[in-house]
JSON list of C-alpha atoms in Angstrom, two decimals:
[
{"chain": "A", "resi": 12, "resn": "MET", "atom": "CA", "xyz": [125.04, -39.39, 50.28]},
{"chain": "A", "resi": 13, "resn": "PRO", "atom": "CA", "xyz": [127.91, -40.48, 48.07]},
{"chain": "A", "resi": 14, "resn": "ALA", "atom": "CA", "xyz": [130.47, -38.14, 49.62]},
{"chain": "A", "resi": 15, "resn": "ALA", "atom": "CA", "xyz": [129.57, -39.25, 53.14]},
{"chain": "A", "resi": 16, "resn": "ARG", "atom": "CA", "xyz": [129.67, -42.92, 52.03]},
{"chain": "A", "resi": 17, "resn": "GLU", "atom": "CA", "xyz": [133.20, -42.54, 50.61]},
{"chain": "A", "resi": 18, "resn": "SER", "atom": "CA", "xyz": [134.38, -40.65, 53.66]},
{"chain": "A", "resi": 19, "resn": "LEU", "atom": "CA", "xyz": [133.03, -43.40, 55.93]},
{"chain": "A", "resi": 20, "resn": "LEU", "atom": "CA", "xyz": [134.70, -46.10, 53.87]},
{"chain": "A", "resi": 21, "resn": "ASP", "atom": "CA", "xyz": [137.98, -44.16, 53.94]},
{"chain": "A", "resi": 22, "resn": "ALA", "atom": "CA", "xyz": [137.70, -43.79, 57.70]},
{"chain": "A", "resi": 23, "resn": "ALA", "atom": "CA", "xyz": [136.99, -47.52, 58.11]},
{"chain": "A", "resi": 24, "resn": "TYR", "atom": "CA", "xyz": [139.96, -48.47, 55.98]},
{"chain": "A", "resi": 25, "resn": "THR", "atom": "CA", "xyz": [142.24, -46.11, 57.95]},
{"chain": "A", "resi": 26, "resn": "ALA", "atom": "CA", "xyz": [141.02, -47.56, 61.22]},
{"chain": "A", "resi": 27, "resn": "LEU", "atom": "CA", "xyz": [141.72, -51.07, 59.93]},
{"chain": "A", "resi": 28, "resn": "THR", "atom": "CA", "xyz": [145.32, -50.16, 59.26]},
{"chain": "A", "resi": 29, "resn": "LYS", "atom": "CA", "xyz": [145.76, -49.22, 62.91]},
{"chain": "A", "resi": 30, "resn": "ARG", "atom": "CA", "xyz": [143.87, -51.93, 64.75]},
{"chain": "A", "resi": 31, "resn": "ALA", "atom": "CA", "xyz": [142.10, -55.25, 64.31]},
{"chain": "A", "resi": 32, "resn": "TRP", "atom": "CA", "xyz": [138.61, -54.99, 62.79]},
{"chain": "A", "resi": 33, "resn": "ALA", "atom": "CA", "xyz": [137.07, -56.38, 65.97]},
{"chain": "A", "resi": 34, "resn": "ALA", "atom": "CA", "xyz": [138.42, -53.33, 67.84]},
{"chain": "A", "resi": 35, "resn": "VAL", "atom": "CA", "xyz": [137.11, -50.78, 65.32]},
{"chain": "A", "resi": 36, "resn": "ARG", "atom": "CA", "xyz": [134.11, -48.96, 66.74]},
{"chain": "A", "resi": 37, "resn": "MET", "atom": "CA", "xyz": [131.36, -47.58, 64.62]},
{"chain": "A", "resi": 38, "resn": "VAL", "atom": "CA", "xyz": [131.27, -44.37, 66.64]},
{"chain": "A", "resi": 39, "resn": "ASP", "atom": "CA", "xyz": [134.93, -43.78, 65.96]},
{"chain": "A", "resi": 40, "resn": "VAL", "atom": "CA", "xyz": [134.52, -44.41, 62.16]},
{"chain": "A", "resi": 41, "resn": "ALA", "atom": "CA", "xyz": [131.62, -41.88, 62.10]},
{"chain": "A", "resi": 42, "resn": "ALA", "atom": "CA", "xyz": [133.65, -39.30, 64.09]},
{"chain": "A", "resi": 43, "resn": "ALA", "atom": "CA", "xyz": [136.66, -39.68, 61.75]},
{"chain": "A", "resi": 44, "resn": "ALA", "atom": "CA", "xyz": [134.40, -39.21, 58.71]},
{"chain": "A", "resi": 45, "resn": "GLY", "atom": "CA", "xyz": [132.79, -36.13, 60.25]},
{"chain": "A", "resi": 46, "resn": "VAL", "atom": "CA", "xyz": [129.26, -37.53, 60.30]},
{"chain": "A", "resi": 47, "resn": "SER", "atom": "CA", "xyz": [126.90, -38.85, 62.93]},
{"chain": "A", "resi": 48, "resn": "ARG", "atom": "CA", "xyz": [126.74, -42.46, 63.95]},
{"chain": "A", "resi": 49, "resn": "GLN", "atom": "CA", "xyz": [123.12, -42.46, 62.77]},
{"chain": "A", "resi": 50, "resn": "THR", "atom": "CA", "xyz": [124.37, -41.48, 59.27]},
{"chain": "A", "resi": 51, "resn": "LEU", "atom": "CA", "xyz": [126.74, -44.37, 59.35]},
{"chain": "A", "resi": 52, "resn": "TYR", "atom": "CA", "xyz": [123.99, -46.83, 60.27]},
{"chain": "A", "resi": 53, "resn": "ASN", "atom": "CA", "xyz": [121.65, -45.30, 57.71]},
{"chain": "A", "resi": 54, "resn": "GLU", "atom": "CA", "xyz": [124.22, -45.85, 55.00]},
{"chain": "A", "resi": 55, "resn": "PHE", "atom": "CA", "xyz": [125.42, -49.39, 55.85]},
{"chain": "A", "resi": 56, "resn": "GLY", "atom": "CA", "xyz": [122.88, -50.80, 58.33]},
{"chain": "A", "resi": 57, "resn": "SER", "atom": "CA", "xyz": [125.47, -52.50, 60.57]},
{"chain": "A", "resi": 58, "resn": "LYS", "atom": "CA", "xyz": [129.18, -53.04, 61.06]},
{"chain": "A", "resi": 59, "resn": "GLU", "atom": "CA", "xyz": [128.85, -56.15, 58.88]},
{"chain": "A", "resi": 60, "resn": "GLY", "atom": "CA", "xyz": [127.33, -54.01, 56.13]},
{"chain": "A", "resi": 61, "resn": "LEU", "atom": "CA", "xyz": [130.19, -51.52, 56.45]},
{"chain": "A", "resi": 62, "resn": "ALA", "atom": "CA", "xyz": [132.74, -54.37, 56.20]},
{"chain": "A", "resi": 63, "resn": "ARG", "atom": "CA", "xyz": [131.05, -55.81, 53.08]},
{"chain": "A", "resi": 64, "resn": "ALA", "atom": "CA", "xyz": [130.94, -52.41, 51.38]},
{"chain": "A", "resi": 65, "resn": "LEU", "atom": "CA", "xyz": [134.60, -51.81, 52.27]},
{"chain": "A", "resi": 66, "resn": "VAL", "atom": "CA", "xyz": [135.76, -55.18, 50.81]},
{"chain": "A", "resi": 67, "resn": "ARG", "atom": "CA", "xyz": [133.67, -54.66, 47.69]},
{"chain": "A", "resi": 68, "resn": "ARG", "atom": "CA", "xyz": [135.07, -51.18, 47.12]},
{"chain": "A", "resi": 69, "resn": "GLU", "atom": "CA", "xyz": [138.69, -52.30, 47.50]},
{"chain": "A", "resi": 70, "resn": "THR", "atom": "CA", "xyz": [138.27, -55.29, 45.17]},
{"chain": "A", "resi": 71, "resn": "GLU", "atom": "CA", "xyz": [136.49, -53.16, 42.53]},
{"chain": "A", "resi": 72, "resn": "SER", "atom": "CA", "xyz": [139.29, -50.65, 42.87]},
{"chain": "A", "resi": 73, "resn": "TYR", "atom": "CA", "xyz": [141.85, -53.44, 42.33]},
{"chain": "A", "resi": 74, "resn": "LEU", "atom": "CA", "xyz": [140.04, -54.62, 39.15]},
{"chain": "A", "resi": 75, "resn": "ALA", "atom": "CA", "xyz": [139.85, -51.06, 37.80]},
{"chain": "A", "resi": 76, "resn": "GLY", "atom": "CA", "xyz": [143.64, -50.94, 38.28]},
{"chain": "A", "resi": 77, "resn": "VAL", "atom": "CA", "xyz": [143.99, -54.17, 36.31]},
{"chain": "A", "resi": 78, "resn": "ALA", "atom": "CA", "xyz": [142.21, -52.44, 33.37]},
{"chain": "A", "resi": 79, "resn": "ARG", "atom": "CA", "xyz": [144.45, -49.41, 33.69]},
{"chain": "A", "resi": 80, "resn": "ALA", "atom": "CA", "xyz": [147.57, -51.54, 33.84]},
{"chain": "A", "resi": 81, "resn": "LEU", "atom": "CA", "xyz": [146.58, -53.43, 30.68]},
{"chain": "A", "resi": 82, "resn": "SER", "atom": "CA", "xyz": [146.18, -50.11, 28.88]},
{"chain": "A", "resi": 83, "resn": "ARG", "atom": "CA", "xyz": [149.40, -48.66, 30.20]},
{"chain": "A", "resi": 84, "resn": "GLY", "atom": "CA", "xyz": [151.20, -51.90, 29.37]},
{"chain": "A", "resi": 85, "resn": "ALA", "atom": "CA", "xyz": [150.27, -51.38, 25.73]},
{"chain": "A", "resi": 86, "resn": "ALA", "atom": "CA", "xyz": [151.76, -47.86, 25.67]},
{"chain": "A", "resi": 87, "resn": "ALA", "atom": "CA", "xyz": [154.91, -49.03, 27.47]},
{"chain": "A", "resi": 88, "resn": "ALA", "atom": "CA", "xyz": [155.40, -51.92, 25.09]},
{"chain": "A", "resi": 89, "resn": "GLY", "atom": "CA", "xyz": [155.19, -49.58, 22.12]},
{"chain": "A", "resi": 90, "resn": "THR", "atom": "CA", "xyz": [152.99, -51.95, 20.16]},
{"chain": "A", "resi": 91, "resn": "ARG", "atom": "CA", "xyz": [149.39, -53.04, 20.60]},
{"chain": "A", "resi": 92, "resn": "GLY", "atom": "CA", "xyz": [150.28, -56.59, 19.80]},
{"chain": "A", "resi": 93, "resn": "ASP", "atom": "CA", "xyz": [152.58, -57.19, 22.84]},
{"chain": "A", "resi": 94, "resn": "ALA", "atom": "CA", "xyz": [150.05, -59.19, 24.82]},
{"chain": "A", "resi": 95, "resn": "ALA", "atom": "CA", "xyz": [152.71, -60.50, 27.18]},
{"chain": "A", "resi": 96, "resn": "GLY", "atom": "CA", "xyz": [153.93, -56.99, 28.04]},
{"chain": "A", "resi": 97, "resn": "ARG", "atom": "CA", "xyz": [150.37, -55.89, 28.86]},
{"chain": "A", "resi": 98, "resn": "MET", "atom": "CA", "xyz": [149.72, -58.93, 31.01]},
{"chain": "A", "resi": 99, "resn": "VAL", "atom": "CA", "xyz": [153.05, -58.35, 32.81]},
{"chain": "A", "resi": 100, "resn": "ALA", "atom": "CA", "xyz": [151.88, -54.83, 33.66]},
{"chain": "A", "resi": 101, "resn": "ALA", "atom": "CA", "xyz": [148.56, -56.20, 35.06]},
{"chain": "A", "resi": 102, "resn": "ALA", "atom": "CA", "xyz": [150.37, -58.96, 37.03]},
{"chain": "A", "resi": 103, "resn": "ALA", "atom": "CA", "xyz": [152.86, -56.44, 38.52]},
{"chain": "A", "resi": 104, "resn": "TRP", "atom": "CA", "xyz": [149.87, -54.27, 39.59]},
{"chain": "A", "resi": 105, "resn": "THR", "atom": "CA", "xyz": [148.25, -57.29, 41.24]},
{"chain": "A", "resi": 106, "resn": "LEU", "atom": "CA", "xyz": [151.38, -58.09, 43.26]},
{"chain": "A", "resi": 107, "resn": "ARG", "atom": "CA", "xyz": [151.83, -54.47, 44.35]},
{"chain": "A", "resi": 108, "resn": "THR", "atom": "CA", "xyz": [148.22, -54.11, 45.36]},
{"chain": "A", "resi": 109, "resn": "ALA", "atom": "CA", "xyz": [148.12, -57.38, 47.25]},
{"chain": "A", "resi": 110, "resn": "ARG", "atom": "CA", "xyz": [151.27, -56.43, 49.10]},
{"chain": "A", "resi": 111, "resn": "ALA", "atom": "CA", "xyz": [149.94, -52.97, 50.08]},
{"chain": "A", "resi": 112, "resn": "ASN", "atom": "CA", "xyz": [146.22, -53.74, 50.63]},
{"chain": "A", "resi": 113, "resn": "PRO", "atom": "CA", "xyz": [145.40, -56.52, 53.12]},
{"chain": "A", "resi": 114, "resn": "LEU", "atom": "CA", "xyz": [141.78, -56.63, 52.01]},
{"chain": "A", "resi": 115, "resn": "VAL", "atom": "CA", "xyz": [142.67, -57.20, 48.37]},
{"chain": "A", "resi": 116, "resn": "ARG", "atom": "CA", "xyz": [145.21, -59.88, 49.37]},
{"chain": "A", "resi": 117, "resn": "ALA", "atom": "CA", "xyz": [142.66, -61.65, 51.54]},
{"chain": "A", "resi": 118, "resn": "ALA", "atom": "CA", "xyz": [140.03, -61.58, 48.74]},
{"chain": "A", "resi": 119, "resn": "LEU", "atom": "CA", "xyz": [142.54, -62.92, 46.20]},
{"chain": "A", "resi": 120, "resn": "THR", "atom": "CA", "xyz": [143.82, -65.70, 48.42]},
{"chain": "A", "resi": 121, "resn": "GLY", "atom": "CA", "xyz": [140.75, -66.50, 50.58]},
{"chain": "A", "resi": 122, "resn": "CYS", "atom": "CA", "xyz": [142.91, -66.19, 53.69]},
{"chain": "A", "resi": 123, "resn": "TRP", "atom": "CA", "xyz": [141.27, -63.82, 56.15]},
{"chain": "A", "resi": 124, "resn": "GLY", "atom": "CA", "xyz": [143.36, -63.15, 59.34]},
{"chain": "A", "resi": 125, "resn": "ASP", "atom": "CA", "xyz": [142.03, -62.16, 62.72]},
{"chain": "A", "resi": 126, "resn": "ARG", "atom": "CA", "xyz": [142.69, -58.51, 62.04]},
{"chain": "A", "resi": 127, "resn": "LEU", "atom": "CA", "xyz": [140.42, -58.40, 59.01]},
{"chain": "A", "resi": 128, "resn": "PRO", "atom": "CA", "xyz": [136.63, -58.12, 58.65]},
{"chain": "A", "resi": 129, "resn": "ALA", "atom": "CA", "xyz": [136.14, -61.40, 56.82]},
{"chain": "A", "resi": 130, "resn": "PRO", "atom": "CA", "xyz": [132.45, -60.55, 56.16]},
{"chain": "A", "resi": 131, "resn": "THR", "atom": "CA", "xyz": [130.22, -63.57, 56.60]},
{"chain": "A", "resi": 132, "resn": "PRO", "atom": "CA", "xyz": [128.80, -64.68, 53.21]},
{"chain": "A", "resi": 133, "resn": "PRO", "atom": "CA", "xyz": [125.01, -65.26, 52.85]},
{"chain": "A", "resi": 134, "resn": "PRO", "atom": "CA", "xyz": [123.93, -68.76, 53.91]},
{"chain": "A", "resi": 135, "resn": "ALA", "atom": "CA", "xyz": [123.46, -69.90, 50.28]},
{"chain": "A", "resi": 136, "resn": "ALA", "atom": "CA", "xyz": [126.92, -68.75, 49.28]},
{"chain": "A", "resi": 137, "resn": "THR", "atom": "CA", "xyz": [129.77, -71.28, 48.99]},
{"chain": "A", "resi": 138, "resn": "ALA", "atom": "CA", "xyz": [133.26, -70.31, 50.16]},
{"chain": "A", "resi": 139, "resn": "VAL", "atom": "CA", "xyz": [136.00, -70.68, 47.55]},
{"chain": "A", "resi": 140, "resn": "THR", "atom": "CA", "xyz": [139.61, -70.99, 48.57]},
{"chain": "A", "resi": 141, "resn": "ALA", "atom": "CA", "xyz": [142.59, -69.81, 46.52]},
{"chain": "A", "resi": 142, "resn": "ALA", "atom": "CA", "xyz": [143.54, -73.39, 45.72]},
{"chain": "A", "resi": 143, "resn": "ALA", "atom": "CA", "xyz": [140.05, -74.02, 44.45]},
{"chain": "A", "resi": 144, "resn": "ALA", "atom": "CA", "xyz": [140.28, -70.86, 42.25]},
{"chain": "A", "resi": 145, "resn": "VAL", "atom": "CA", "xyz": [143.49, -72.05, 40.67]},
{"chain": "A", "resi": 146, "resn": "SER", "atom": "CA", "xyz": [141.99, -75.50, 40.13]},
{"chain": "A", "resi": 147, "resn": "ALA", "atom": "CA", "xyz": [138.81, -74.12, 38.58]},
{"chain": "A", "resi": 148, "resn": "ALA", "atom": "CA", "xyz": [140.80, -71.92, 36.24]},
{"chain": "A", "resi": 149, "resn": "ALA", "atom": "CA", "xyz": [142.95, -74.82, 35.25]},
{"chain": "A", "resi": 150, "resn": "THR", "atom": "CA", "xyz": [140.01, -76.91, 34.08]},
{"chain": "A", "resi": 151, "resn": "ALA", "atom": "CA", "xyz": [138.39, -74.05, 32.15]},
{"chain": "A", "resi": 152, "resn": "ARG", "atom": "CA", "xyz": [138.13, -74.64, 28.41]},
{"chain": "A", "resi": 153, "resn": "PRO", "atom": "CA", "xyz": [140.97, -72.71, 26.69]},
{"chain": "A", "resi": 154, "resn": "GLY", "atom": "CA", "xyz": [139.77, -69.66, 24.85]},
{"chain": "A", "resi": 155, "resn": "VAL", "atom": "CA", "xyz": [136.25, -69.93, 26.19]},
{"chain": "A", "resi": 156, "resn": "PRO", "atom": "CA", "xyz": [135.67, -67.69, 29.23]},
{"chain": "A", "resi": 157, "resn": "ALA", "atom": "CA", "xyz": [133.70, -69.47, 31.90]},
{"chain": "A", "resi": 158, "resn": "GLY", "atom": "CA", "xyz": [130.41, -67.97, 32.98]},
{"chain": "A", "resi": 159, "resn": "ARG", "atom": "CA", "xyz": [131.28, -65.59, 35.78]},
{"chain": "A", "resi": 160, "resn": "PRO", "atom": "CA", "xyz": [128.77, -63.55, 37.82]},
{"chain": "A", "resi": 161, "resn": "ALA", "atom": "CA", "xyz": [128.91, -59.83, 37.38]},
{"chain": "A", "resi": 162, "resn": "ALA", "atom": "CA", "xyz": [129.62, -57.67, 40.41]},
{"chain": "A", "resi": 163, "resn": "ARG", "atom": "CA", "xyz": [126.58, -57.13, 42.52]},
{"chain": "A", "resi": 164, "resn": "ALA", "atom": "CA", "xyz": [125.74, -54.64, 45.26]},
{"chain": "A", "resi": 165, "resn": "GLU", "atom": "CA", "xyz": [124.39, -57.53, 47.41]},
{"chain": "A", "resi": 166, "resn": "GLY", "atom": "CA", "xyz": [125.01, -61.22, 47.60]},
{"chain": "A", "resi": 167, "resn": "PRO", "atom": "CA", "xyz": [128.35, -63.02, 47.92]},
{"chain": "A", "resi": 168, "resn": "LEU", "atom": "CA", "xyz": [131.46, -60.89, 47.81]},
{"chain": "A", "resi": 169, "resn": "PRO", "atom": "CA", "xyz": [134.03, -61.71, 45.07]},
{"chain": "A", "resi": 170, "resn": "GLY", "atom": "CA", "xyz": [136.45, -64.42, 46.14]},
{"chain": "A", "resi": 171, "resn": "PRO", "atom": "CA", "xyz": [139.58, -65.83, 44.54]},
{"chain": "A", "resi": 172, "resn": "ALA", "atom": "CA", "xyz": [137.81, -67.71, 41.72]},
{"chain": "A", "resi": 173, "resn": "GLU", "atom": "CA", "xyz": [135.73, -64.70, 40.64]},
{"chain": "A", "resi": 174, "resn": "LEU", "atom": "CA", "xyz": [138.64, -62.23, 40.94]},
{"chain": "A", "resi": 175, "resn": "VAL", "atom": "CA", "xyz": [141.08, -64.32, 38.93]},
{"chain": "A", "resi": 176, "resn": "GLY", "atom": "CA", "xyz": [138.29, -64.96, 36.42]},
{"chain": "A", "resi": 177, "resn": "ARG", "atom": "CA", "xyz": [137.53, -61.31, 36.04]},
{"chain": "A", "resi": 178, "resn": "PHE", "atom": "CA", "xyz": [141.23, -60.53, 35.72]},
{"chain": "A", "resi": 179, "resn": "CYS", "atom": "CA", "xyz": [141.41, -63.03, 32.81]},
{"chain": "A", "resi": 180, "resn": "ASP", "atom": "CA", "xyz": [138.20, -61.74, 31.16]},
{"chain": "A", "resi": 181, "resn": "GLN", "atom": "CA", "xyz": [139.45, -58.15, 31.31]},
{"chain": "A", "resi": 182, "resn": "ALA", "atom": "CA", "xyz": [142.72, -59.25, 29.70]},
{"chain": "A", "resi": 183, "resn": "VAL", "atom": "CA", "xyz": [140.96, -61.14, 26.89]},
{"chain": "A", "resi": 184, "resn": "ALA", "atom": "CA", "xyz": [138.62, -58.20, 26.28]},
{"chain": "A", "resi": 185, "resn": "ALA", "atom": "CA", "xyz": [141.55, -55.77, 26.11]},
{"chain": "A", "resi": 186, "resn": "LEU", "atom": "CA", "xyz": [143.75, -57.88, 23.90]},
{"chain": "A", "resi": 187, "resn": "GLU", "atom": "CA", "xyz": [141.41, -59.62, 21.46]},
{"chain": "A", "resi": 188, "resn": "PRO", "atom": "CA", "xyz": [140.81, -56.58, 19.16]},
{"chain": "A", "resi": 189, "resn": "ASP", "atom": "CA", "xyz": [144.42, -57.03, 17.95]},
{"chain": "A", "resi": 190, "resn": "TRP", "atom": "CA", "xyz": [144.07, -60.75, 17.31]},
{"chain": "A", "resi": 191, "resn": "PRO", "atom": "CA", "xyz": [142.69, -62.70, 14.32]},
{"chain": "A", "resi": 192, "resn": "ALA", "atom": "CA", "xyz": [139.67, -64.87, 15.21]},
{"chain": "A", "resi": 193, "resn": "GLU", "atom": "CA", "xyz": [141.51, -68.12, 14.62]},
{"chain": "A", "resi": 194, "resn": "GLU", "atom": "CA", "xyz": [144.04, -67.26, 17.29]},
{"chain": "A", "resi": 195, "resn": "LEU", "atom": "CA", "xyz": [141.61, -66.23, 20.02]},
{"chain": "A", "resi": 196, "resn": "PRO", "atom": "CA", "xyz": [141.50, -69.67, 21.66]},
{"chain": "A", "resi": 197, "resn": "ALA", "atom": "CA", "xyz": [145.26, -69.54, 22.13]},
{"chain": "A", "resi": 198, "resn": "LEU", "atom": "CA", "xyz": [145.03, -66.07, 23.48]},
{"chain": "A", "resi": 199, "resn": "GLY", "atom": "CA", "xyz": [142.32, -67.12, 25.95]},
{"chain": "A", "resi": 200, "resn": "ALA", "atom": "CA", "xyz": [144.40, -70.10, 27.15]},
{"chain": "A", "resi": 201, "resn": "ALA", "atom": "CA", "xyz": [147.45, -67.90, 27.64]},
{"chain": "A", "resi": 202, "resn": "CYS", "atom": "CA", "xyz": [145.49, -65.34, 29.59]},
{"chain": "A", "resi": 203, "resn": "GLU", "atom": "CA", "xyz": [144.06, -68.10, 31.83]},
{"chain": "A", "resi": 204, "resn": "THR", "atom": "CA", "xyz": [147.56, -69.45, 32.48]},
{"chain": "A", "resi": 205, "resn": "ALA", "atom": "CA", "xyz": [148.99, -65.99, 33.20]},
{"chain": "A", "resi": 206, "resn": "ALA", "atom": "CA", "xyz": [146.15, -65.16, 35.60]},
{"chain": "A", "resi": 207, "resn": "ARG", "atom": "CA", "xyz": [146.57, -68.44, 37.48]},
{"chain": "A", "resi": 208, "resn": "LEU", "atom": "CA", "xyz": [150.38, -67.86, 37.73]},
{"chain": "A", "resi": 209, "resn": "THR", "atom": "CA", "xyz": [149.81, -64.36, 39.00]},
{"chain": "A", "resi": 210, "resn": "LEU", "atom": "CA", "xyz": [147.38, -65.63, 41.68]},
{"chain": "A", "resi": 211, "resn": "ALA", "atom": "CA", "xyz": [149.94, -68.31, 42.62]},
{"chain": "A", "resi": 212, "resn": "CYS", "atom": "CA", "xyz": [152.57, -65.59, 43.10]},
{"chain": "A", "resi": 213, "resn": "VAL", "atom": "CA", "xyz": [150.18, -63.68, 45.42]},
{"chain": "A", "resi": 214, "resn": "VAL", "atom": "CA", "xyz": [149.52, -66.82, 47.46]},
{"chain": "A", "resi": 215, "resn": "ALA", "atom": "CA", "xyz": [153.20, -67.76, 47.64]},
{"chain": "A", "resi": 216, "resn": "PRO", "atom": "CA", "xyz": [155.45, -64.83, 46.57]},
{"chain": "A", "resi": 217, "resn": "PRO", "atom": "CA", "xyz": [158.63, -65.93, 44.77]},
{"chain": "A", "resi": 218, "resn": "ALA", "atom": "CA", "xyz": [161.76, -65.98, 46.99]},
{"chain": "A", "resi": 219, "resn": "PRO", "atom": "CA", "xyz": [164.11, -63.08, 46.29]},
{"chain": "A", "resi": 220, "resn": "ALA", "atom": "CA", "xyz": [166.97, -65.50, 45.63]},
{"chain": "A", "resi": 221, "resn": "ALA", "atom": "CA", "xyz": [164.99, -67.19, 42.84]},
{"chain": "A", "resi": 222, "resn": "ALA", "atom": "CA", "xyz": [164.10, -63.88, 41.25]},
{"chain": "A", "resi": 223, "resn": "GLN", "atom": "CA", "xyz": [167.54, -62.27, 41.48]},
{"chain": "A", "resi": 224, "resn": "ALA", "atom": "CA", "xyz": [168.99, -61.25, 38.13]},
{"chain": "A", "resi": 225, "resn": "PRO", "atom": "CA", "xyz": [172.54, -62.56, 37.47]},
{"chain": "A", "resi": 226, "resn": "GLY", "atom": "CA", "xyz": [175.33, -60.17, 38.46]},
{"chain": "A", "resi": 227, "resn": "ARG", "atom": "CA", "xyz": [173.17, -58.01, 40.71]},
{"chain": "A", "resi": 228, "resn": "ILE", "atom": "CA", "xyz": [173.60, -57.66, 44.49]},
{"chain": "A", "resi": 229, "resn": "PRO", "atom": "CA", "xyz": [170.34, -58.59, 46.27]},
{"chain": "A", "resi": 230, "resn": "ALA", "atom": "CA", "xyz": [170.62, -55.66, 48.70]},
{"chain": "A", "resi": 231, "resn": "GLN", "atom": "CA", "xyz": [170.47, -53.20, 45.83]},
{"chain": "A", "resi": 232, "resn": "ARG", "atom": "CA", "xyz": [166.94, -54.13, 44.92]},
{"chain": "A", "resi": 233, "resn": "SER", "atom": "CA", "xyz": [163.71, -54.29, 46.79]},
{"chain": "A", "resi": 234, "resn": "ARG", "atom": "CA", "xyz": [161.80, -57.48, 47.38]},
{"chain": "A", "resi": 235, "resn": "GLY", "atom": "CA", "xyz": [158.91, -56.03, 45.37]},
{"chain": "A", "resi": 236, "resn": "GLU", "atom": "CA", "xyz": [161.13, -55.54, 42.34]},
{"chain": "A", "resi": 237, "resn": "LEU", "atom": "CA", "xyz": [162.46, -59.07, 42.54]},
{"chain": "A", "resi": 238, "resn": "GLU", "atom": "CA", "xyz": [158.95, -60.49, 42.86]},
{"chain": "A", "resi": 239, "resn": "ALA", "atom": "CA", "xyz": [157.80, -58.39, 39.91]},
{"chain": "A", "resi": 240, "resn": "GLU", "atom": "CA", "xyz": [160.65, -59.75, 37.82]},
{"chain": "A", "resi": 241, "resn": "ALA", "atom": "CA", "xyz": [159.77, -63.32, 38.82]},
{"chain": "A", "resi": 242, "resn": "VAL", "atom": "CA", "xyz": [156.11, -63.00, 37.88]},
{"chain": "A", "resi": 243, "resn": "ALA", "atom": "CA", "xyz": [157.06, -61.20, 34.63]},
{"chain": "A", "resi": 244, "resn": "ARG", "atom": "CA", "xyz": [159.13, -64.23, 33.57]},
{"chain": "A", "resi": 245, "resn": "LEU", "atom": "CA", "xyz": [156.25, -66.56, 34.40]},
{"chain": "A", "resi": 246, "resn": "VAL", "atom": "CA", "xyz": [153.65, -64.48, 32.50]},
{"chain": "A", "resi": 247, "resn": "ARG", "atom": "CA", "xyz": [155.93, -64.08, 29.51]},
{"chain": "A", "resi": 248, "resn": "GLY", "atom": "CA", "xyz": [156.46, -67.85, 29.54]},
{"chain": "A", "resi": 249, "resn": "ALA", "atom": "CA", "xyz": [152.66, -68.33, 29.30]},
{"chain": "A", "resi": 250, "resn": "PHE", "atom": "CA", "xyz": [152.70, -66.31, 26.08]},
{"chain": "A", "resi": 251, "resn": "ALA", "atom": "CA", "xyz": [155.93, -67.73, 24.67]},
{"chain": "A", "resi": 252, "resn": "ARG", "atom": "CA", "xyz": [154.25, -70.09, 22.17]},
{"chain": "A", "resi": 253, "resn": "VAL", "atom": "CA", "xyz": [151.35, -67.78, 21.34]},
{"chain": "A", "resi": 254, "resn": "PRO", "atom": "CA", "xyz": [151.83, -65.90, 17.97]},
{"chain": "A", "resi": 255, "resn": "ALA", "atom": "CA", "xyz": [151.83, -62.14, 18.19]},
{"chain": "A", "resi": 256, "resn": "GLY", "atom": "CA", "xyz": [148.47, -60.58, 17.40]},
{"chain": "A", "resi": 257, "resn": "ALA", "atom": "CA", "xyz": [148.35, -58.87, 14.02]},
{"chain": "A", "resi": 258, "resn": "PRO", "atom": "CA", "xyz": [146.99, -55.31, 13.73]},
{"chain": "A", "resi": 259, "resn": "PRO", "atom": "CA", "xyz": [143.33, -55.35, 12.59]},
{"chain": "A", "resi": 260, "resn": "GLY", "atom": "CA", "xyz": [144.27, -53.92, 9.14]},
{"chain": "A", "resi": 261, "resn": "GLU", "atom": "CA", "xyz": [146.75, -56.77, 8.50]},
{"chain": "A", "resi": 262, "resn": "ARG", "atom": "CA", "xyz": [144.45, -59.65, 9.32]},
{"chain": "A", "resi": 263, "resn": "ARG", "atom": "CA", "xyz": [143.74, -62.14, 6.58]}
]
């Protein structure tokens, strides 16, 4: 029942915005979705199953947005070779989503508050913190994507390390068609750095004062705009020494 499943997940997310997950009742979620409580249990098995499905849906939606942002960034930049511009678009999407969606922010940072589901991982799974994600990405071989597990319906939910890794992998896949083979390692390294910097900005958003453009009055601009400018400078810095990708027809 795909329609019922989505309605139940929507109802669960709405309930989570109004009260702590511990106070969300399955009977209320079912009623809000317009289905029976038995249908809810048939679909997810338990409240824990509902929580896991909700977290997985929100993180997959976030990653789909990263792919769209990379594509829109290319159009906005006016040239397929502006890798930095496309990564800036994906980084800005990440900051906006993390600010608006508490589940995505928790998954990216590994910090689950009392109000959130924080689904318990299977016994064999190992928890990964945001700091560990940044460290793991930092030690990855430049230009060689690390082996990352594909999304699965069951098993451990994606944490900071997997999400930042998939962000990077999507960026490399989107950008590499415009780059000559000899420059792909540099592209991979820049994408890794940009992904890590983006995650760092989610963990500790830049202070508005540090992001304020010269000559502008802070009150005239939102905190989100200032944070987006700060992460844009960091991401562009990661690409500053990377040569622009040549169109496929111009490669030697």
